[in-house]
Amino acid sequence: MMDALRPTRLWPLHHQIGRLAHFPVTGPHAMESYEPKTIEPKWQKRWAEERVAELDLSLPGREYYMLNMFPYPSGDLHVGHGRNYILGDALYRWLRMRGLAAFNPMGWDAFGLPAENAAIKRGVHPREWTLGNIDRMKSQFGRWGILYDWSKEIASCDPSYYRWNQWLFLRLYEKGLAYRGRAPVNWCPSCRTVLANEQVVEGRCERCGAVVEQRDLEQWFLRITAYADRLDAGLDQLREWPEKVRTMQRNWIGRSVGADVRFPVPLLGHDLTVFTTRPDTIYGATFLVLAPEHPDVPRLVANAPDRPAIETWIEEVRNQSALERQEAGKEGRFTGSYAVNPFTGEQIPIWLGNFVLMQYGTGAIMAVPGHDQRDFEFARQYGLPIRVVVNPPGGTLDPETMTEAYSDNQGGVSTDSGPISGLPVPEAIEKIIEEIERRGLGAGSVRYRLRDWLISRQRYWGTPIPMIYCEACGLVPVPEEDLPVELPLDVPFTGREGNPLEHAESFVRTRCPSCGGEARRETDTMDTFMDSSWYWARFVSPGDQSRIFDSALVNRWLPVDQYIGGIEHAILHLLYARFICRALHDLGLIGFEEPFARLFNQGMITKEGYRDPADHMSWVPIAEVDHRDGVPFRKGTSHELVPEMGKMSKSRFNVVPPDELIDRFGADTERVYTLFIAPPEKEAAWSDEGVVGASRFLNRVWNMAEAIAVLRSEAGEDEGSRRLIRKTHRTIAAVSTRFERFEFNTAISALMELSNAIGDYLAAGGGSKKVALDAYEALLRMLHPFAPHATEELWERLGHRGMLVTERWPEADPSLMEEDFITIVVQVNGRLRGQLSVPAAAGEEEVITGARANDRVRPHIEGKRIVKTIYVPGRLVNLVVR
RNA sequence: GCGAAAGUGGCGGAAUUGGUAGACGCGCAAGAUUCAGGAUCUUGUGGUGUAACAGCCGUGGGGGUUCGAGUCCCCCCUUUCGCACCA
């Protein structure tokens, strides 16, 4: 008995055994080879005919609403897009197999600029272009074997959808949440429309990359700022969202706590209000700085000695784009006027500064150069006084010699600051706000970086904003019964500046709903992000003619349990949807404030690009092979210049079209490879060779069926059978948890291991048919979400029916997962040092030898179980038992 | 500059969270099959070393904690991502 036991590292010798030596089988059990081209269309057809994914939402059942962000139908789908939907489909099929009534709808974010650009370039109407793309994409989804409940399909460009977009707009208008206002706005010269702040990234258009200009225009806005506090607070509840997205939203909303303080300005006859997060430093406020756009500026500069020069400068700054302004560095001008610091009583100069933003706070700041880096730099540049009113812990600062502002708001202690002197900063802030309020100089306040959502677009292919301009009555909303305001189809697309809708006279000219007189329609259309901000609710009742959605169903099925989409919407779509969800809540239409309970962001798929080899190249290490006496050996690593990995795009010539891939290997192979390639949240580099591995895997699984069919033995008591049973149940347990954690790549690798184990079992010969079949069927069931066609087909050939519909996810039996263990209690010099367990199949002596053949260690066998690794003093220590 | 995450074979990536580092797959090598190529199958594959074992070195670099560190702590370096005049 003793000799059977050995240290674990010596065990797995069975790997030497050949795996699939006698495949394939010939004779009566022979099966044709794996032909995805035949079986995939067969199953796709059957799923469509049997409407397996259609769900009657009114029926009772365990609800689970999963949703992939609905795509823009751009027409060109590549394997990178596929990842998103394949991932969702795998999840969906898994949910179904776990017995959940899972709802998985799909629709089209079908308004947008590319359609209109295609119209200008190629003369095809945006509608035709869009609908054609929808058709193509839909059939692509089919070829991937992706199941959606198409009975709930929606397209945002369909009047039956955008009608409710307009309806919602009118409700928001009634509530004061939609308004028309004049403001400096972002203008994209290339897209020839205004943009929301969220669509400007580093001063450039998020869509096309053009530098955005500032224009003063009258536009439609949604008052998202009214929800700033709730949107910020709500982020705390979103525990199942990626931390990254929450952080990005939090930064974007930019909540700051501080105080509004009024500084008297004798010249103006009224005060200038500033917002500060550091009211405790007010004794160090040695000047004020105003944004050049501040409304009081004209009067403040009236008496300046060099007034014309200042006015020229102001004009210059105002005409700069945000990007240019920032690149210019800090610049300012003295207005010639003074304010009074209400706490020190001093006269302090009022400056203008290009770094002060009119859109944030009050457009005016109190400058505390001792304790704010920006103010410090400005003060140094223009020779303005610096005063220290906060000391660092245990020290003091010299304003003459300091090289940067001291802005720590935790450790510092106020000094030379009247009533708050000597207080630590947090207390000083509290106390000074009380003092400000007591003296009537202002109040504590909270400010947000978030600005209102500009939803007007001067483009054709979008939801018309349902408003009418009447000479007599002014702005008049379109009455609800006149909805939808339909987009006219006979509109010329010239590509010239200005909205094509403006030239559609039949659309523009209308009657005032209020007085009946001649009136003009609004020609702006809505930002397409408006369409996508509530579509997730429309899916439960997509055909409803009488209301935006069925609130009862929405409240039953929503929030969305699992939302899947790209990180690029971390702020845009996801912030707007959260906002509109709250607005719908406040309109009494839904009973929750967060639309998406769980969020998952899949990573991009990249591939080597070939467009511009000189530009996008990088050094990568490659093996350097040399020959010694004619024998090649690896000498070392050298480097080679190769094109960089990049996002797939036509312009980079690195698009992998799914059609070719499916023709050659089948959709199941693409699915398996796509999910196997890397953790799904990570960026993944596509490799054409790598696909072969997935193909081989599926082929092996396919071929196993016949090898199992020829088995005869029914016994399964040998160690090999027990090993396979263990492996099966461990795999079930592992794959189940990995599904829960979205670890699809390791789930597939675990399935590959199981298939290898079955292969080993078969190759060893004389195995039990029952054992092999149990393992194989478990493998097929777990493989179904990844390779639905092949597994359905095999399942049917095994004499079963309906993998997806009738089969359940396998259950792991923990009692079959572990080997029989004996516990060895280890004593050293009579003292208990712990216990370790080793497989019962092993023997005792060698463990002792392994654990240290030493008479100080005395094993004591005590039955079964307990896996534990222990330390035994001495040289030989670690014994890990699997 | 600030913040976050991450650095593991030739490559994509594993490691049940402190316990056999490199699972699984690609690539590569040898063999089988094939007229040939491709495809397929078998075996091997971190480095070094050996006839083969053994041994030694190995998770960006340097320290530390621990019987034991890819994993924990400290200091660097690098990369990626977010934020960046938001008062």
mmCIF file of C-alpha atoms (C1' of nucleotides) in Angstrom, chain A residues 17-18 244 256 276-277 326 330 357 360 365 374 449 451 676-677 679 696 749 752-753 871 878 880 882, chain B residues 10-14 19-20 23-27 40-44 67 81-87:
data_model
loop_
_atom_site.group_PDB
_atom_site.id
_atom_site.type_symbol
_atom_site.label_atom_id
_atom_site.label_comp_id
_atom_site.label_asym_id
_atom_site.label_seq_id
_atom_site.Cartn_x
_atom_site.Cartn_y
_atom_site.Cartn_z
ATOM 1 C CA ILE A 17 -0.907 8.188 -23.194
ATOM 2 C CA GLY A 18 -1.993 8.841 -26.707
ATOM 3 C CA LYS A 244 -14.170 52.901 -14.160
ATOM 4 C CA SER A 256 -17.993 70.428 -5.813
ATOM 5 C CA THR A 276 -15.090 78.781 -4.119
ATOM 6 C CA THR A 277 -14.430 75.371 -2.673
ATOM 7 C CA GLN A 326 -6.021 76.379 -23.276
ATOM 8 C CA LYS A 330 -2.688 81.856 -18.705
ATOM 9 C CA LEU A 357 -14.779 79.758 -17.493
ATOM 10 C CA TYR A 360 -18.794 77.081 -14.503
ATOM 11 C CA ILE A 365 -13.356 83.630 -8.900
ATOM 12 C CA ARG A 374 -3.609 78.479 -10.985
ATOM 13 C CA ARG A 449 -19.358 70.761 -13.864
ATOM 14 C CA ARG A 451 -23.959 71.431 -18.236
ATOM 15 C CA PHE A 676 -11.552 32.267 -26.090
ATOM 16 C CA ILE A 677 -9.112 34.875 -27.375
ATOM 17 C CA PRO A 679 -10.905 38.034 -21.138
ATOM 18 C CA ARG A 696 -9.704 21.815 -34.247
ATOM 19 C CA SER A 749 -10.315 26.391 -21.779
ATOM 20 C CA MET A 752 -11.102 21.999 -23.815
ATOM 21 C CA GLU A 753 -9.524 20.312 -20.832
ATOM 22 C CA TYR A 871 3.991 23.453 7.209
ATOM 23 C CA ASN A 878 4.977 21.926 1.056
ATOM 24 C CA VAL A 880 -0.155 20.352 -2.077
ATOM 25 C CA ARG A 882 -5.276 18.374 -5.623
ATOM 26 C "C1'" G B 10 8.135 33.521 -29.318
ATOM 27 C "C1'" C B 11 2.377 35.132 -28.972
ATOM 28 C "C1'" G B 12 -2.968 35.363 -26.716
ATOM 29 C "C1'" G B 13 -3.339 34.297 -21.876
ATOM 30 C "C1'" A B 14 -4.002 30.594 -16.855
ATOM 31 C "C1'" G B 19 0.976 26.707 -1.509
ATOM 32 C "C1'" U B 20 3.571 22.149 -8.134
ATOM 33 C "C1'" A B 23 -3.504 25.606 -17.533
ATOM 34 C "C1'" C B 24 -5.892 26.138 -22.445
ATOM 35 C "C1'" G B 25 -4.779 27.663 -27.288
ATOM 36 C "C1'" C B 26 -1.479 29.668 -31.159
ATOM 37 C "C1'" G B 27 3.377 29.244 -32.980
ATOM 38 C "C1'" U B 40 -5.293 16.231 -40.031
ATOM 39 C "C1'" C B 41 -3.161 13.110 -36.056
ATOM 40 C "C1'" U B 42 0.898 11.847 -32.263
ATOM 41 C "C1'" U B 43 4.803 13.549 -29.154
ATOM 42 C "C1'" G B 44 7.751 17.523 -27.316
ATOM 43 C "C1'" C B 67 8.454 27.763 6.295
ATOM 44 C "C1'" C B 81 -6.826 54.021 -19.503
ATOM 45 C "C1'" G B 82 -9.386 58.108 -17.282
ATOM 46 C "C1'" C B 83 -9.101 63.404 -15.582
ATOM 47 C "C1'" A B 84 -6.492 67.720 -16.589
ATOM 48 C "C1'" C B 85 -7.224 75.404 -16.000
ATOM 49 C "C1'" C B 86 -14.236 73.207 -13.280
ATOM 50 C "C1'" A B 87 -11.996 77.756 -8.709
#
